[in-house]
Amino acid sequence: MECSPLYRQAANMKKSLLDQGYLDEQFHQLEELQDDLSPNFVEEVVTLFFRDSARLIAGIDQALEKTPRDFQRLDGFIHQLKGSSSSIGAAKVKNECSAFQDHCNQGSTEGCLRSFKRVKREHAALRQKLENYLQVLRQVSPSPMKAAVRPK
Amino acid sequence: MSTSSGGASANGGGGGVGELHVLAVDDSSVGRKLIEKLLTGFPYRVTTVDSGKRALELLGIGKENGGSSKAAEVNLILTDYCMPEMTGYDLLKRVKGSSALRDIPVVIMSSENVPNRISRCMEEGAVDFLLKPLRPADVSRIMNIMTGSK
């Protein structure tokens, strides 16, 4: 299986994502955790991440529209987004979140608006790339969508 | 297939008697899923909850009127520091302030390495402070704390 073209394609895609800084070592940790008990672990975690991040991004969008800006609320949202980004190894998203946090701490609306655009851009880019990667990965795995049966 | 979207989620595990039980508190669903996976496969069981409030309910000191459910037996509390409403620090204080719970070791996790945050927690009685995201090496530390204290 390791020699299949699809497997090599998946490996190259991942290498590219790591080399370009979209993902860091933490993503590799996630893949290490995937095993027979949790054969879809990476996909499940990534799905959870994008579900949560969509909610947080919507929350930030809303909070940025309100005046006066509630920087504390904004900081709360971005802290959560940064935390979960870090947990899946989403390096670029995490870094843009840090930049946003700095602007938040300075109370700079202009800075927040600018850096949030970058957060959304990186988030969208990562989502696309991970979807592509997972799609290939699903084809490589022998039983891609089979749910794990947990021993009781 | 267990999901935790607010409630408590536990992995199966074997028997029950003599088994060590970790209560993990994290408002992030990604965080909870990672902890669940990291703490699976050992002779321990983990329950994840999404807030300090739920943790206290599970520990039996949440409700003023005593609560309706029996307090769970917990051998270690692993909690995120930054959580809305009740922080990990607040939870730590509640646990250490309770005669029933104060002997349970509490480990704090945080994505940020803030020295005075760490010392504040240690002063309040936390046994360890871990940086997120957790790694397998952190799991070993947690296990040592539990087996050391038993």
PDB file of C-alpha atoms in Angstrom:
ATOM      1  CA  MET A   1       0.000   0.000   0.000  1.00  0.00           C
ATOM      2  CA  GLU A   2       2.875   2.320   0.827  1.00  0.00           C
ATOM      3  CA  CYS A   3       4.039   2.189  -2.797  1.00  0.00           C
ATOM      4  CA  SER A   4       0.721   3.174  -4.324  1.00  0.00           C
ATOM      5  CA  PRO A   5       0.627   6.414  -6.309  1.00  0.00           C
ATOM      6  CA  LEU A   6      -2.214   7.695  -4.136  1.00  0.00           C
ATOM      7  CA  TYR A   7      -0.214   7.115  -0.994  1.00  0.00           C
ATOM      8  CA  ARG A   8       2.720   8.987  -2.503  1.00  0.00           C
ATOM      9  CA  GLN A   9       0.403  11.785  -3.573  1.00  0.00           C
ATOM     10  CA  ALA A  10      -0.943  12.105  -0.029  1.00  0.00           C
ATOM     11  CA  ALA A  11       2.587  12.097   1.376  1.00  0.00           C
ATOM     12  CA  ASN A  12       3.635  14.820  -1.078  1.00  0.00           C
ATOM     13  CA  MET A  13       0.608  16.928  -0.276  1.00  0.00           C
ATOM     14  CA  LYS A  14       1.363  16.724   3.401  1.00  0.00           C
ATOM     15  CA  LYS A  15       5.025  17.528   2.874  1.00  0.00           C
ATOM     16  CA  SER A  16       4.025  20.550   0.831  1.00  0.00           C
ATOM     17  CA  LEU A  17       1.639  21.770   3.530  1.00  0.00           C
ATOM     18  CA  LEU A  18       4.387  21.415   6.125  1.00  0.00           C
ATOM     19  CA  ASP A  19       7.074  23.003   3.933  1.00  0.00           C
ATOM     20  CA  GLN A  20       4.871  25.992   3.110  1.00  0.00           C
ATOM     21  CA  GLY A  21       4.055  26.501   6.755  1.00  0.00           C
ATOM     22  CA  TYR A  22       0.330  25.854   6.562  1.00  0.00           C
ATOM     23  CA  LEU A  23       0.797  23.039   9.040  1.00  0.00           C
ATOM     24  CA  ASP A  24       3.360  22.388  11.722  1.00  0.00           C
ATOM     25  CA  GLU A  25       4.604  19.453  13.783  1.00  0.00           C
ATOM     26  CA  GLN A  26       1.353  19.267  15.763  1.00  0.00           C
ATOM     27  CA  PHE A  27      -0.466  17.977  12.668  1.00  0.00           C
ATOM     28  CA  HIS A  28       2.037  15.177  12.518  1.00  0.00           C
ATOM     29  CA  GLN A  29       1.200  14.416  16.162  1.00  0.00           C
ATOM     30  CA  LEU A  30      -2.457  14.058  15.174  1.00  0.00           C
ATOM     31  CA  GLU A  31      -1.572  11.551  12.499  1.00  0.00           C
ATOM     32  CA  GLU A  32       0.496   9.634  15.026  1.00  0.00           C
ATOM     33  CA  LEU A  33      -2.571   9.355  17.240  1.00  0.00           C
ATOM     34  CA  GLN A  34      -4.655   7.803  14.474  1.00  0.00           C
ATOM     35  CA  ASP A  35      -4.790   4.039  14.875  1.00  0.00           C
ATOM     36  CA  ASP A  36      -7.053   1.014  14.527  1.00  0.00           C
ATOM     37  CA  LEU A  37      -9.263   2.205  17.384  1.00  0.00           C
ATOM     38  CA  SER A  38      -9.654   5.633  15.762  1.00  0.00           C
ATOM     39  CA  PRO A  39      -9.003   5.099  12.044  1.00  0.00           C
ATOM     40  CA  ASN A  40     -10.585   8.451  11.087  1.00  0.00           C
ATOM     41  CA  PHE A  41      -9.132  10.453  13.941  1.00  0.00           C
ATOM     42  CA  VAL A  42      -7.412  13.110  11.820  1.00  0.00           C
ATOM     43  CA  GLU A  43     -10.475  13.725   9.701  1.00  0.00           C
ATOM     44  CA  GLU A  44     -12.672  13.909  12.806  1.00  0.00           C
ATOM     45  CA  VAL A  45     -10.435  16.434  14.517  1.00  0.00           C
ATOM     46  CA  VAL A  46     -10.127  18.547  11.372  1.00  0.00           C
ATOM     47  CA  THR A  47     -13.918  18.484  10.944  1.00  0.00           C
ATOM     48  CA  LEU A  48     -14.409  19.567  14.562  1.00  0.00           C
ATOM     49  CA  PHE A  49     -11.903  22.363  14.073  1.00  0.00           C
ATOM     50  CA  PHE A  50     -13.655  23.804  11.036  1.00  0.00           C
ATOM     51  CA  ARG A  51     -17.026  23.531  12.721  1.00  0.00           C
ATOM     52  CA  ASP A  52     -15.778  25.490  15.727  1.00  0.00           C
ATOM     53  CA  SER A  53     -13.724  27.962  13.749  1.00  0.00           C
ATOM     54  CA  ALA A  54     -16.673  28.812  11.480  1.00  0.00           C
ATOM     55  CA  ARG A  55     -18.689  29.688  14.567  1.00  0.00           C
ATOM     56  CA  LEU A  56     -15.877  31.756  16.074  1.00  0.00           C
ATOM     57  CA  ILE A  57     -15.216  33.620  12.822  1.00  0.00           C
ATOM     58  CA  ALA A  58     -18.907  34.476  12.542  1.00  0.00           C
ATOM     59  CA  GLY A  59     -18.823  35.703  16.130  1.00  0.00           C
ATOM     60  CA  ILE A  60     -15.816  37.900  15.441  1.00  0.00           C
ATOM     61  CA  ASP A  61     -17.434  39.302  12.283  1.00  0.00           C
ATOM     62  CA  GLN A  62     -20.483  40.248  14.301  1.00  0.00           C
ATOM     63  CA  ALA A  63     -18.466  41.716  17.151  1.00  0.00           C
ATOM     64  CA  LEU A  64     -16.427  43.830  14.713  1.00  0.00           C
ATOM     65  CA  GLU A  65     -19.592  45.353  13.321  1.00  0.00           C
ATOM     66  CA  LYS A  66     -20.813  46.565  16.688  1.00  0.00           C
ATOM     67  CA  THR A  67     -19.681  49.933  17.973  1.00  0.00           C
ATOM     68  CA  PRO A  68     -18.078  50.609  20.295  1.00  0.00           C
ATOM     69  CA  ARG A  69     -15.906  47.534  19.728  1.00  0.00           C
ATOM     70  CA  ASP A  70     -15.844  45.148  22.620  1.00  0.00           C
ATOM     71  CA  PHE A  71     -12.143  44.259  22.540  1.00  0.00           C
ATOM     72  CA  GLN A  72     -12.441  41.917  25.470  1.00  0.00           C
ATOM     73  CA  ARG A  73     -15.099  39.881  23.719  1.00  0.00           C
ATOM     74  CA  LEU A  74     -13.022  39.895  20.552  1.00  0.00           C
ATOM     75  CA  ASP A  75     -10.006  38.725  22.496  1.00  0.00           C
ATOM     76  CA  GLY A  76     -12.043  35.873  23.947  1.00  0.00           C
ATOM     77  CA  PHE A  77     -13.067  34.679  20.500  1.00  0.00           C
ATOM     78  CA  ILE A  78      -9.625  34.948  18.968  1.00  0.00           C
ATOM     79  CA  HIS A  79      -8.048  33.217  21.935  1.00  0.00           C
ATOM     80  CA  GLN A  80     -10.295  30.215  21.322  1.00  0.00           C
ATOM     81  CA  LEU A  81      -9.556  30.251  17.607  1.00  0.00           C
ATOM     82  CA  LYS A  82      -5.842  30.494  18.247  1.00  0.00           C
ATOM     83  CA  GLY A  83      -6.016  27.634  20.735  1.00  0.00           C
ATOM     84  CA  SER A  84      -7.789  25.232  18.447  1.00  0.00           C
ATOM     85  CA  SER A  85      -5.604  26.244  15.503  1.00  0.00           C
ATOM     86  CA  SER A  86      -2.600  25.404  17.596  1.00  0.00           C
ATOM     87  CA  SER A  87      -4.138  22.061  18.561  1.00  0.00           C
ATOM     88  CA  ILE A  88      -4.365  20.888  14.968  1.00  0.00           C
ATOM     89  CA  GLY A  89      -1.096  22.443  13.837  1.00  0.00           C
ATOM     90  CA  ALA A  90      -2.679  25.174  11.712  1.00  0.00           C
ATOM     91  CA  ALA A  91       0.401  27.368  11.893  1.00  0.00           C
ATOM     92  CA  LYS A  92      -0.505  30.219   9.540  1.00  0.00           C
ATOM     93  CA  VAL A  93      -3.973  30.638  11.031  1.00  0.00           C
ATOM     94  CA  LYS A  94      -2.458  30.614  14.504  1.00  0.00           C
ATOM     95  CA  ASN A  95       0.073  33.297  13.589  1.00  0.00           C
ATOM     96  CA  GLU A  96      -2.582  35.555  12.085  1.00  0.00           C
ATOM     97  CA  CYS A  97      -4.613  35.089  15.268  1.00  0.00           C
ATOM     98  CA  SER A  98      -1.614  36.287  17.294  1.00  0.00           C
ATOM     99  CA  ALA A  99      -1.338  39.385  15.115  1.00  0.00           C
ATOM    100  CA  PHE A 100      -5.055  40.026  15.618  1.00  0.00           C
ATOM    101  CA  GLN A 101      -4.610  39.661  19.358  1.00  0.00           C
ATOM    102  CA  ASP A 102      -1.884  42.290  19.363  1.00  0.00           C
ATOM    103  CA  HIS A 103      -4.184  44.777  17.637  1.00  0.00           C
ATOM    104  CA  CYS A 104      -6.946  43.868  20.067  1.00  0.00           C
ATOM    105  CA  ASN A 105      -4.711  44.519  23.040  1.00  0.00           C
ATOM    106  CA  GLN A 106      -3.795  47.895  21.577  1.00  0.00           C
ATOM    107  CA  GLY A 107      -7.451  48.683  21.016  1.00  0.00           C
ATOM    108  CA  SER A 108      -6.780  49.280  17.332  1.00  0.00           C
ATOM    109  CA  THR A 109      -9.955  48.812  15.319  1.00  0.00           C
ATOM    110  CA  GLU A 110      -8.179  49.412  12.039  1.00  0.00           C
ATOM    111  CA  GLY A 111      -5.519  46.857  12.905  1.00  0.00           C
ATOM    112  CA  CYS A 112      -8.136  44.328  13.950  1.00  0.00           C
ATOM    113  CA  LEU A 113     -10.104  44.714  10.745  1.00  0.00           C
ATOM    114  CA  ARG A 114      -6.961  44.311   8.616  1.00  0.00           C
ATOM    115  CA  SER A 115      -5.583  41.313  10.445  1.00  0.00           C
ATOM    116  CA  PHE A 116      -8.962  39.613  10.652  1.00  0.00           C
ATOM    117  CA  LYS A 117      -9.127  39.695   6.863  1.00  0.00           C
ATOM    118  CA  ARG A 118      -5.840  37.791   6.889  1.00  0.00           C
ATOM    119  CA  VAL A 119      -7.143  35.319   9.472  1.00  0.00           C
ATOM    120  CA  LYS A 120     -10.117  34.561   7.246  1.00  0.00           C
ATOM    121  CA  ARG A 121      -7.950  34.262   4.169  1.00  0.00           C
ATOM    122  CA  GLU A 122      -5.565  31.787   5.789  1.00  0.00           C
ATOM    123  CA  HIS A 123      -8.460  29.883   7.298  1.00  0.00           C
ATOM    124  CA  ALA A 124     -10.166  29.527   3.897  1.00  0.00           C
ATOM    125  CA  ALA A 125      -6.914  28.499   2.221  1.00  0.00           C
ATOM    126  CA  LEU A 126      -6.219  25.858   4.846  1.00  0.00           C
ATOM    127  CA  ARG A 127      -9.738  24.523   4.652  1.00  0.00           C
ATOM    128  CA  GLN A 128      -9.398  23.994   0.909  1.00  0.00           C
ATOM    129  CA  LYS A 129      -5.997  22.378   1.170  1.00  0.00           C
ATOM    130  CA  LEU A 130      -7.011  20.055   3.994  1.00  0.00           C
ATOM    131  CA  GLU A 131     -10.173  19.050   2.164  1.00  0.00           C
ATOM    132  CA  ASN A 132      -8.041  18.096  -0.836  1.00  0.00           C
ATOM    133  CA  TYR A 133      -5.580  16.221   1.335  1.00  0.00           C
ATOM    134  CA  LEU A 134      -8.279  14.325   3.237  1.00  0.00           C
ATOM    135  CA  GLN A 135      -9.976  13.411  -0.008  1.00  0.00           C
ATOM    136  CA  VAL A 136      -6.828  11.678  -1.235  1.00  0.00           C
ATOM    137  CA  LEU A 137      -6.252  10.121   2.184  1.00  0.00           C
ATOM    138  CA  ARG A 138      -9.730   8.598   2.134  1.00  0.00           C
ATOM    139  CA  GLN A 139      -8.924   6.821  -1.083  1.00  0.00           C
ATOM    140  CA  VAL A 140      -5.667   5.462   0.288  1.00  0.00           C
ATOM    141  CA  SER A 141      -7.156   3.986   3.456  1.00  0.00           C
ATOM    142  CA  PRO A 142      -8.528   0.440   3.100  1.00  0.00           C
ATOM    143  CA  SER A 143     -11.770   1.176   4.934  1.00  0.00           C
ATOM    144  CA  PRO A 144     -12.004   4.934   4.850  1.00  0.00           C
ATOM    145  CA  MET A 145     -15.450   5.695   6.229  1.00  0.00           C
ATOM    146  CA  LYS A 146     -15.830   2.684   8.491  1.00  0.00           C
ATOM    147  CA  ALA A 147     -16.478   3.757  12.050  1.00  0.00           C
ATOM    148  CA  ALA A 148     -14.284   2.241  14.714  1.00  0.00           C
ATOM    149  CA  VAL A 149     -15.832  -0.265  17.041  1.00  0.00           C
ATOM    150  CA  ARG A 150     -14.689   0.583  20.524  1.00  0.00           C
ATOM    151  CA  PRO A 151     -14.030  -2.357  22.834  1.00  0.00           C
ATOM    152  CA  LYS A 152     -16.351  -2.157  25.837  1.00  0.00           C
TER     153      LYS A 152
ATOM    154  CA  MET B   1     -19.448   6.807  19.054  1.00  0.00           C
ATOM    155  CA  SER B   2     -19.319   9.393  21.764  1.00  0.00           C
ATOM    156  CA  THR B   3     -19.544  13.091  21.153  1.00  0.00           C
ATOM    157  CA  SER B   4     -19.233  15.789  23.740  1.00  0.00           C
ATOM    158  CA  SER B   5     -21.041  18.935  22.748  1.00  0.00           C
ATOM    159  CA  GLY B   6     -21.634  20.311  26.190  1.00  0.00           C
ATOM    160  CA  GLY B   7     -22.191  17.238  28.265  1.00  0.00           C
ATOM    161  CA  ALA B   8     -19.705  14.807  29.696  1.00  0.00           C
ATOM    162  CA  SER B   9     -18.106  12.213  27.504  1.00  0.00           C
ATOM    163  CA  ALA B  10     -16.330   9.116  28.772  1.00  0.00           C
ATOM    164  CA  ASN B  11     -14.413   6.296  27.170  1.00  0.00           C
ATOM    165  CA  GLY B  12     -15.438   2.758  28.030  1.00  0.00           C
ATOM    166  CA  GLY B  13     -12.529   1.157  29.782  1.00  0.00           C
ATOM    167  CA  GLY B  14     -12.601  -2.127  31.622  1.00  0.00           C
ATOM    168  CA  GLY B  15     -13.709  -2.861  35.164  1.00  0.00           C
ATOM    169  CA  GLY B  16     -14.064   0.149  37.418  1.00  0.00           C
ATOM    170  CA  VAL B  17     -12.729  -0.893  40.794  1.00  0.00           C
ATOM    171  CA  GLY B  18      -9.128   0.261  41.184  1.00  0.00           C
ATOM    172  CA  GLU B  19      -9.234   1.999  37.827  1.00  0.00           C
ATOM    173  CA  LEU B  20      -7.855   5.520  37.846  1.00  0.00           C
ATOM    174  CA  HIS B  21     -10.198   8.235  36.629  1.00  0.00           C
ATOM    175  CA  VAL B  22      -9.106  11.507  35.049  1.00  0.00           C
ATOM    176  CA  LEU B  23     -11.554  14.389  34.818  1.00  0.00           C
ATOM    177  CA  ALA B  24     -10.498  16.680  31.968  1.00  0.00           C
ATOM    178  CA  VAL B  25     -11.976  20.162  31.623  1.00  0.00           C
ATOM    179  CA  ASP B  26     -11.623  22.100  28.365  1.00  0.00           C
ATOM    180  CA  ASP B  27     -14.050  24.465  26.658  1.00  0.00           C
ATOM    181  CA  SER B  28     -12.607  23.563  23.255  1.00  0.00           C
ATOM    182  CA  SER B  29     -14.130  20.541  21.547  1.00  0.00           C
ATOM    183  CA  VAL B  30     -10.905  19.990  19.622  1.00  0.00           C
ATOM    184  CA  GLY B  31      -9.032  20.085  22.930  1.00  0.00           C
ATOM    185  CA  ARG B  32     -11.384  17.558  24.517  1.00  0.00           C
ATOM    186  CA  LYS B  33     -11.077  15.184  21.597  1.00  0.00           C
ATOM    187  CA  LEU B  34      -7.292  15.310  21.756  1.00  0.00           C
ATOM    188  CA  ILE B  35      -7.230  14.688  25.499  1.00  0.00           C
ATOM    189  CA  GLU B  36      -9.637  11.799  25.144  1.00  0.00           C
ATOM    190  CA  LYS B  37      -7.418  10.188  22.545  1.00  0.00           C
ATOM    191  CA  LEU B  38      -4.185  10.845  24.400  1.00  0.00           C
ATOM    192  CA  LEU B  39      -5.544   9.327  27.596  1.00  0.00           C
ATOM    193  CA  THR B  40      -7.036   6.287  25.880  1.00  0.00           C
ATOM    194  CA  GLY B  41      -5.155   3.024  25.782  1.00  0.00           C
ATOM    195  CA  PHE B  42      -3.871   3.198  29.314  1.00  0.00           C
ATOM    196  CA  PRO B  43      -5.479   1.387  32.268  1.00  0.00           C
ATOM    197  CA  TYR B  44      -7.177   4.664  33.121  1.00  0.00           C
ATOM    198  CA  ARG B  45     -10.438   6.200  32.103  1.00  0.00           C
ATOM    199  CA  VAL B  46     -11.096   9.804  31.196  1.00  0.00           C
ATOM    200  CA  THR B  47     -14.246  11.909  31.373  1.00  0.00           C
ATOM    201  CA  THR B  48     -14.200  15.217  29.510  1.00  0.00           C
ATOM    202  CA  VAL B  49     -16.445  18.162  30.336  1.00  0.00           C
ATOM    203  CA  ASP B  50     -16.637  21.562  28.738  1.00  0.00           C
ATOM    204  CA  SER B  51     -16.727  23.851  31.770  1.00  0.00           C
ATOM    205  CA  GLY B  52     -15.709  24.286  35.389  1.00  0.00           C
ATOM    206  CA  LYS B  53     -19.391  24.343  36.293  1.00  0.00           C
ATOM    207  CA  ARG B  54     -19.949  20.875  34.847  1.00  0.00           C
ATOM    208  CA  ALA B  55     -16.777  19.642  36.488  1.00  0.00           C
ATOM    209  CA  LEU B  56     -18.026  20.756  39.903  1.00  0.00           C
ATOM    210  CA  GLU B  57     -21.389  19.111  39.273  1.00  0.00           C
ATOM    211  CA  LEU B  58     -19.662  15.859  38.447  1.00  0.00           C
ATOM    212  CA  LEU B  59     -17.477  16.210  41.532  1.00  0.00           C
ATOM    213  CA  GLY B  60     -20.560  16.670  43.664  1.00  0.00           C
ATOM    214  CA  ILE B  61     -20.059  20.217  44.887  1.00  0.00           C
ATOM    215  CA  GLY B  62     -21.653  22.069  41.986  1.00  0.00           C
ATOM    216  CA  LYS B  63     -25.126  22.716  43.278  1.00  0.00           C
ATOM    217  CA  GLU B  64     -25.856  24.502  46.519  1.00  0.00           C
ATOM    218  CA  ASN B  65     -28.609  22.049  47.300  1.00  0.00           C
ATOM    219  CA  GLY B  66     -26.210  19.110  47.121  1.00  0.00           C
ATOM    220  CA  GLY B  67     -26.986  17.957  43.610  1.00  0.00           C
ATOM    221  CA  SER B  68     -29.053  15.009  42.570  1.00  0.00           C
ATOM    222  CA  SER B  69     -26.299  12.689  41.379  1.00  0.00           C
ATOM    223  CA  LYS B  70     -23.682  10.868  43.391  1.00  0.00           C
ATOM    224  CA  ALA B  71     -20.244  12.435  43.168  1.00  0.00           C
ATOM    225  CA  ALA B  72     -17.911  10.667  40.751  1.00  0.00           C
ATOM    226  CA  GLU B  73     -14.672   9.157  42.014  1.00  0.00           C
ATOM    227  CA  VAL B  74     -11.892  11.201  40.422  1.00  0.00           C
ATOM    228  CA  ASN B  75      -8.166  10.630  40.807  1.00  0.00           C
ATOM    229  CA  LEU B  76      -6.878  13.631  38.889  1.00  0.00           C
ATOM    230  CA  ILE B  77      -8.323  16.819  37.475  1.00  0.00           C
ATOM    231  CA  LEU B  78      -6.778  18.150  34.283  1.00  0.00           C
ATOM    232  CA  THR B  79      -8.091  21.580  33.439  1.00  0.00           C
ATOM    233  CA  ASP B  80      -7.569  24.269  30.845  1.00  0.00           C
ATOM    234  CA  TYR B  81      -6.738  27.639  32.348  1.00  0.00           C
ATOM    235  CA  CYS B  82      -8.582  30.028  30.016  1.00  0.00           C
ATOM    236  CA  MET B  83     -12.251  29.210  29.981  1.00  0.00           C
ATOM    237  CA  PRO B  84     -15.253  31.523  29.904  1.00  0.00           C
ATOM    238  CA  GLU B  85     -17.219  32.045  33.140  1.00  0.00           C
ATOM    239  CA  MET B  86     -15.027  29.871  35.350  1.00  0.00           C
ATOM    240  CA  THR B  87     -11.304  29.723  34.682  1.00  0.00           C
ATOM    241  CA  GLY B  88      -9.120  26.730  35.524  1.00  0.00           C
ATOM    242  CA  TYR B  89      -7.732  28.815  38.356  1.00  0.00           C
ATOM    243  CA  ASP B  90     -11.231  29.375  39.777  1.00  0.00           C
ATOM    244  CA  LEU B  91     -11.901  25.662  39.518  1.00  0.00           C
ATOM    245  CA  LEU B  92      -8.609  24.898  41.251  1.00  0.00           C
ATOM    246  CA  LYS B  93      -9.552  27.194  44.122  1.00  0.00           C
ATOM    247  CA  ARG B  94     -12.978  25.580  44.480  1.00  0.00           C
ATOM    248  CA  VAL B  95     -11.450  22.102  44.547  1.00  0.00           C
ATOM    249  CA  LYS B  96      -8.729  23.013  47.040  1.00  0.00           C
ATOM    250  CA  GLY B  97     -11.303  24.827  49.142  1.00  0.00           C
ATOM    251  CA  SER B  98     -13.439  21.710  49.502  1.00  0.00           C
ATOM    252  CA  SER B  99     -12.674  19.239  52.260  1.00  0.00           C
ATOM    253  CA  ALA B 100     -14.070  16.442  50.116  1.00  0.00           C
ATOM    254  CA  LEU B 101     -11.940  17.236  47.081  1.00  0.00           C
ATOM    255  CA  ARG B 102      -8.797  19.011  48.198  1.00  0.00           C
ATOM    256  CA  ASP B 103      -6.619  15.904  47.989  1.00  0.00           C
ATOM    257  CA  ILE B 104      -7.338  15.368  44.308  1.00  0.00           C
ATOM    258  CA  PRO B 105      -4.283  16.453  42.310  1.00  0.00           C
ATOM    259  CA  VAL B 106      -5.042  19.244  39.852  1.00  0.00           C
ATOM    260  CA  VAL B 107      -3.012  19.831  36.705  1.00  0.00           C
ATOM    261  CA  ILE B 108      -3.475  23.085  34.790  1.00  0.00           C
ATOM    262  CA  MET B 109      -3.061  23.344  31.001  1.00  0.00           C
ATOM    263  CA  SER B 110      -2.592  26.505  29.043  1.00  0.00           C
ATOM    264  CA  SER B 111      -1.695  27.495  25.500  1.00  0.00           C
ATOM    265  CA  GLU B 112       0.246  30.422  26.932  1.00  0.00           C
ATOM    266  CA  ASN B 113       3.454  30.299  28.922  1.00  0.00           C
ATOM    267  CA  VAL B 114       2.858  33.063  31.464  1.00  0.00           C
ATOM    268  CA  PRO B 115       5.214  32.748  34.449  1.00  0.00           C
ATOM    269  CA  ASN B 116       3.070  34.512  37.033  1.00  0.00           C
ATOM    270  CA  ARG B 117       0.055  32.542  35.898  1.00  0.00           C
ATOM    271  CA  ILE B 118       2.011  29.356  36.489  1.00  0.00           C
ATOM    272  CA  SER B 119       3.258  30.420  39.927  1.00  0.00           C
ATOM    273  CA  ARG B 120      -0.210  31.597  40.954  1.00  0.00           C
ATOM    274  CA  CYS B 121      -1.601  28.163  40.139  1.00  0.00           C
ATOM    275  CA  MET B 122       1.200  26.310  41.885  1.00  0.00           C
ATOM    276  CA  GLU B 123       0.733  28.496  44.967  1.00  0.00           C
ATOM    277  CA  GLU B 124      -2.947  27.667  44.972  1.00  0.00           C
ATOM    278  CA  GLY B 125      -2.100  23.968  45.020  1.00  0.00           C
ATOM    279  CA  ALA B 126      -1.811  22.780  41.424  1.00  0.00           C
ATOM    280  CA  VAL B 127       0.661  19.916  41.118  1.00  0.00           C
ATOM    281  CA  ASP B 128       1.747  20.642  37.576  1.00  0.00           C
ATOM    282  CA  PHE B 129       1.325  23.040  34.680  1.00  0.00           C
ATOM    283  CA  LEU B 130       1.358  21.809  31.085  1.00  0.00           C
ATOM    284  CA  LEU B 131       1.601  23.742  27.842  1.00  0.00           C
ATOM    285  CA  LYS B 132      -0.961  22.998  25.170  1.00  0.00           C
ATOM    286  CA  PRO B 133      -1.190  21.258  22.853  1.00  0.00           C
ATOM    287  CA  LEU B 134      -0.498  18.233  25.008  1.00  0.00           C
ATOM    288  CA  ARG B 135       1.999  15.657  23.835  1.00  0.00           C
ATOM    289  CA  PRO B 136       2.423  11.988  24.749  1.00  0.00           C
ATOM    290  CA  ALA B 137       5.265  12.980  27.134  1.00  0.00           C
ATOM    291  CA  ASP B 138       2.773  15.118  29.081  1.00  0.00           C
ATOM    292  CA  VAL B 139       0.549  12.082  29.417  1.00  0.00           C
ATOM    293  CA  SER B 140       3.390  10.221  31.129  1.00  0.00           C
ATOM    294  CA  ARG B 141       3.711  13.071  33.621  1.00  0.00           C
ATOM    295  CA  ILE B 142       0.009  12.887  34.359  1.00  0.00           C
ATOM    296  CA  MET B 143       0.165   9.146  34.858  1.00  0.00           C
ATOM    297  CA  ASN B 144       3.135   9.471  37.229  1.00  0.00           C
ATOM    298  CA  ILE B 145       1.239  12.005  39.308  1.00  0.00           C
ATOM    299  CA  MET B 146      -1.725   9.656  39.617  1.00  0.00           C
ATOM    300  CA  THR B 147       0.223   6.534  40.427  1.00  0.00           C
ATOM    301  CA  GLY B 148       2.450   8.491  42.807  1.00  0.00           C
ATOM    302  CA  SER B 149      -0.461   9.821  44.732  1.00  0.00           C
ATOM    303  CA  LYS B 150      -2.336   6.554  45.060  1.00  0.00           C
TER     304      LYS B 150
END
